[in-house]
PDB file of C-alpha atoms in Angstrom:
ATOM      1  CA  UNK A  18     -23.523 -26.963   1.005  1.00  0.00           C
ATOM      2  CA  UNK A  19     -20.708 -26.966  -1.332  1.00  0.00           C
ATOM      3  CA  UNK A  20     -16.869 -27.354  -0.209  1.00  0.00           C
ATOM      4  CA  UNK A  21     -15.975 -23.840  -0.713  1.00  0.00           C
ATOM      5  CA  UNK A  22     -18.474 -22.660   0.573  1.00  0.00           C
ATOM      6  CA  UNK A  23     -18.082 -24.328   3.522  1.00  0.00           C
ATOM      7  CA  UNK A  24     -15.030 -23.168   4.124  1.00  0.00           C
ATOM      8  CA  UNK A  25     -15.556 -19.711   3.872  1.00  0.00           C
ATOM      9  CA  UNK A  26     -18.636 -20.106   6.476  1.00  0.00           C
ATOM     10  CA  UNK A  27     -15.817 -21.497   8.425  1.00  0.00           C
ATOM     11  CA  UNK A  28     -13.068 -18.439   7.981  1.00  0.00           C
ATOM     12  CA  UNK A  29     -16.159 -16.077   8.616  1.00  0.00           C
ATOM     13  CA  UNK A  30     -16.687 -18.179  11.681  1.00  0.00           C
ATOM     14  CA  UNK A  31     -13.399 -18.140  13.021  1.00  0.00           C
ATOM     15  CA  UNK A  32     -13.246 -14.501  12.393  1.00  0.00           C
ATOM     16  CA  UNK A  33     -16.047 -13.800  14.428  1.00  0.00           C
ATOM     17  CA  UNK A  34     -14.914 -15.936  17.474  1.00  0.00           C
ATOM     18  CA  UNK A  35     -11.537 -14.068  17.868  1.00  0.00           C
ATOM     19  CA  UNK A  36     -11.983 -10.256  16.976  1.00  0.00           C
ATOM     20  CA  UNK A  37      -8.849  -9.707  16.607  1.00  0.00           C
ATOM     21  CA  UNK A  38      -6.927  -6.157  14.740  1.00  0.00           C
ATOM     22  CA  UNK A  39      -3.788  -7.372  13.170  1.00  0.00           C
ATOM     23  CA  UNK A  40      -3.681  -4.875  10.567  1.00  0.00           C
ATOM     24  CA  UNK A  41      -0.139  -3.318  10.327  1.00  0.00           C
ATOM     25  CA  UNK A  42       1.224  -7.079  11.616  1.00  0.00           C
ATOM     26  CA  UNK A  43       3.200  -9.774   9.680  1.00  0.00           C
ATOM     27  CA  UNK A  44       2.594 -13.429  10.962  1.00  0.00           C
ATOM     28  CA  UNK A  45       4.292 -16.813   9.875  1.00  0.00           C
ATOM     29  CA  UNK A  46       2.392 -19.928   9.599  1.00  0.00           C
ATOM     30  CA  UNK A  47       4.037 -22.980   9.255  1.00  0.00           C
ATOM     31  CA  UNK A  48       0.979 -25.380   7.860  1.00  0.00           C
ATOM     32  CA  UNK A  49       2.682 -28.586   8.030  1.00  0.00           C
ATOM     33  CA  UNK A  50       0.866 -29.402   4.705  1.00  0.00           C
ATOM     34  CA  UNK A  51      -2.150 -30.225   7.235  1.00  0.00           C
ATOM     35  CA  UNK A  52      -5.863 -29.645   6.713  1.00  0.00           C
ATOM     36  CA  UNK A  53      -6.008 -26.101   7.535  1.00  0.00           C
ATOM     37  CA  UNK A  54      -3.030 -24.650   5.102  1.00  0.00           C
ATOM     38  CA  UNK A  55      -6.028 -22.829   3.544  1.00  0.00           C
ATOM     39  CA  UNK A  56      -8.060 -22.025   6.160  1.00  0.00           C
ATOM     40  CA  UNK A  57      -5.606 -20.492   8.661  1.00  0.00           C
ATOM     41  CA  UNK A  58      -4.227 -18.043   5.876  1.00  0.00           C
ATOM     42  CA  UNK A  59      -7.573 -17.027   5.307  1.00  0.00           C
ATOM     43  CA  UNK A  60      -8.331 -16.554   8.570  1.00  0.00           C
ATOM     44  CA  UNK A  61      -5.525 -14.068   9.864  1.00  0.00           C
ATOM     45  CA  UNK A  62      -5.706 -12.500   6.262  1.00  0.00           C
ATOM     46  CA  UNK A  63      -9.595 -11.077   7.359  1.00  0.00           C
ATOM     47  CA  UNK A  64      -8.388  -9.705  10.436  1.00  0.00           C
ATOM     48  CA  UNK A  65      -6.088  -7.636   8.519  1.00  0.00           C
ATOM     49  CA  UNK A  66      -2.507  -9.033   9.223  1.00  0.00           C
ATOM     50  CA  UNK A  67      -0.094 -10.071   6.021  1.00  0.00           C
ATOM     51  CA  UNK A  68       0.120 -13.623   6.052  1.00  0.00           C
ATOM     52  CA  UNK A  69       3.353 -15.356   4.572  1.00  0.00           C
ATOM     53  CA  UNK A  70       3.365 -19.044   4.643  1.00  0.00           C
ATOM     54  CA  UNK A  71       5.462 -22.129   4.508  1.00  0.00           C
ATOM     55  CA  UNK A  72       4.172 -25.874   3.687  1.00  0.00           C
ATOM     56  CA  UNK A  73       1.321 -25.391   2.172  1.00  0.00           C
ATOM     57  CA  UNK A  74       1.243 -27.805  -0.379  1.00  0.00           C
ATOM     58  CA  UNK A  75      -0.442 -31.206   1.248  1.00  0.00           C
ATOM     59  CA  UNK A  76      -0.241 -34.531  -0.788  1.00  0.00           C
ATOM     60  CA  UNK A  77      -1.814 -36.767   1.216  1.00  0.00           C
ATOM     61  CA  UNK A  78       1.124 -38.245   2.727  1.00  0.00           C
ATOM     62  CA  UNK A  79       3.764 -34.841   3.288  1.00  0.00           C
ATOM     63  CA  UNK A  80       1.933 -34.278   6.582  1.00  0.00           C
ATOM     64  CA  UNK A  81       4.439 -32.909   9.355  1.00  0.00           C
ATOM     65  CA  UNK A  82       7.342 -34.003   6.902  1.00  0.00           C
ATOM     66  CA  UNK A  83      10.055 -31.793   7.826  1.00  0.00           C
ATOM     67  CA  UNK A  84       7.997 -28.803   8.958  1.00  0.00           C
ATOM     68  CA  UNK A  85       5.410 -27.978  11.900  1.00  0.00           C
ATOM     69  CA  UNK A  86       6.295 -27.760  15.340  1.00  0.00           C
ATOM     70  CA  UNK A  87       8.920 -29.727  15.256  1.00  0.00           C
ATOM     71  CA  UNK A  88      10.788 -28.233  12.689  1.00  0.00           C
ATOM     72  CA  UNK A  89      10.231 -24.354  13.667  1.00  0.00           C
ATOM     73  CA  UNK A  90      13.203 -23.235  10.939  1.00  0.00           C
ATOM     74  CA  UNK A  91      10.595 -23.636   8.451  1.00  0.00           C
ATOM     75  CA  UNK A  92       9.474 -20.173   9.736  1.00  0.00           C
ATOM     76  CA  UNK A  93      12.905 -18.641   9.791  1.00  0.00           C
ATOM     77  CA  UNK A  94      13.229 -19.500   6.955  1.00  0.00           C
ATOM     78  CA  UNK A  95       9.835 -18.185   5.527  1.00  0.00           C
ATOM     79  CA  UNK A  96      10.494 -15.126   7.317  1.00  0.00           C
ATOM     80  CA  UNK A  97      14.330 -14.212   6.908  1.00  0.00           C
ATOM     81  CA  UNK A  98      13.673 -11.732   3.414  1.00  0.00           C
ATOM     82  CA  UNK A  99      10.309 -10.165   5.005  1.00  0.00           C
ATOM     83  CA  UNK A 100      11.198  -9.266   8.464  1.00  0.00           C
ATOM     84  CA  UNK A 101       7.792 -10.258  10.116  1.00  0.00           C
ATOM     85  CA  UNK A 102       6.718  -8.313  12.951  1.00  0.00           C
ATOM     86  CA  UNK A 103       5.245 -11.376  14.828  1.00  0.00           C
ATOM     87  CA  UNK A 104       6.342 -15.409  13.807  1.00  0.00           C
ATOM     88  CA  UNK A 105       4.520 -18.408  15.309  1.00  0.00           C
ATOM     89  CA  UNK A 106       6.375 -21.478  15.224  1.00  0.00           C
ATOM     90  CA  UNK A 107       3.244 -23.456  16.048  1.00  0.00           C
ATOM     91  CA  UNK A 108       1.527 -25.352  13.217  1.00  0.00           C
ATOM     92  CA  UNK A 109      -1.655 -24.792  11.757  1.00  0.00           C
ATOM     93  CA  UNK A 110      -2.352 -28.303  11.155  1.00  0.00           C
ATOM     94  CA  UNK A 111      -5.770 -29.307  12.667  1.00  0.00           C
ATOM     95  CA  UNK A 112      -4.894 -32.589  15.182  1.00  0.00           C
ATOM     96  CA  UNK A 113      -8.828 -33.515  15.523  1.00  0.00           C
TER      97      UNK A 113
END
């Protein structure tokens, strides 16, 4: 199985465990530049919400580094010109 697509098995996965209809919703993710800043996009992008996103641009040592849950203006931030109807502070970084 290739990379990509194992990661869209995964997003289809995901999908299918939380059946969610966010159509009509704006979310945040703050991605910490971890290992799911393409994965979570993808994932609340199939259930229908618009998806704007901060750190999401890993380098292999920019993990956490100024963003994530510790650093929830990262969202304000992303979200101040759009208005989002929902923002979620919380990372999308996977933490094993």
């Amino acid at each position: 199985m290739t990379y990509d697509r194992a990661e869209k098995d995964y997003v289809e996965f995901l999908t299918h465990c939380f059946p969610l209809a966010l159509a009509g919703t704006t979310i945040v993710l703050d991605c910490a530049h971890g290992a799911t800043y393409r994965v979570a996009p993808a994932v609340f992008q199939r259930l229908g919400a618009r998806v704007v996103t901060s750190s999401v641009r890993p380098d292999g040592i920019n993990i956490n580094a100024g963003c994530g849950a510790l650093h929830p203006r990262g969202c304000d931030a992303a979200s101040a010109p759009r208005a989002p109807t929902s923002a979620s502070p919380s990372t999308a970084t996977a933490t094993g």
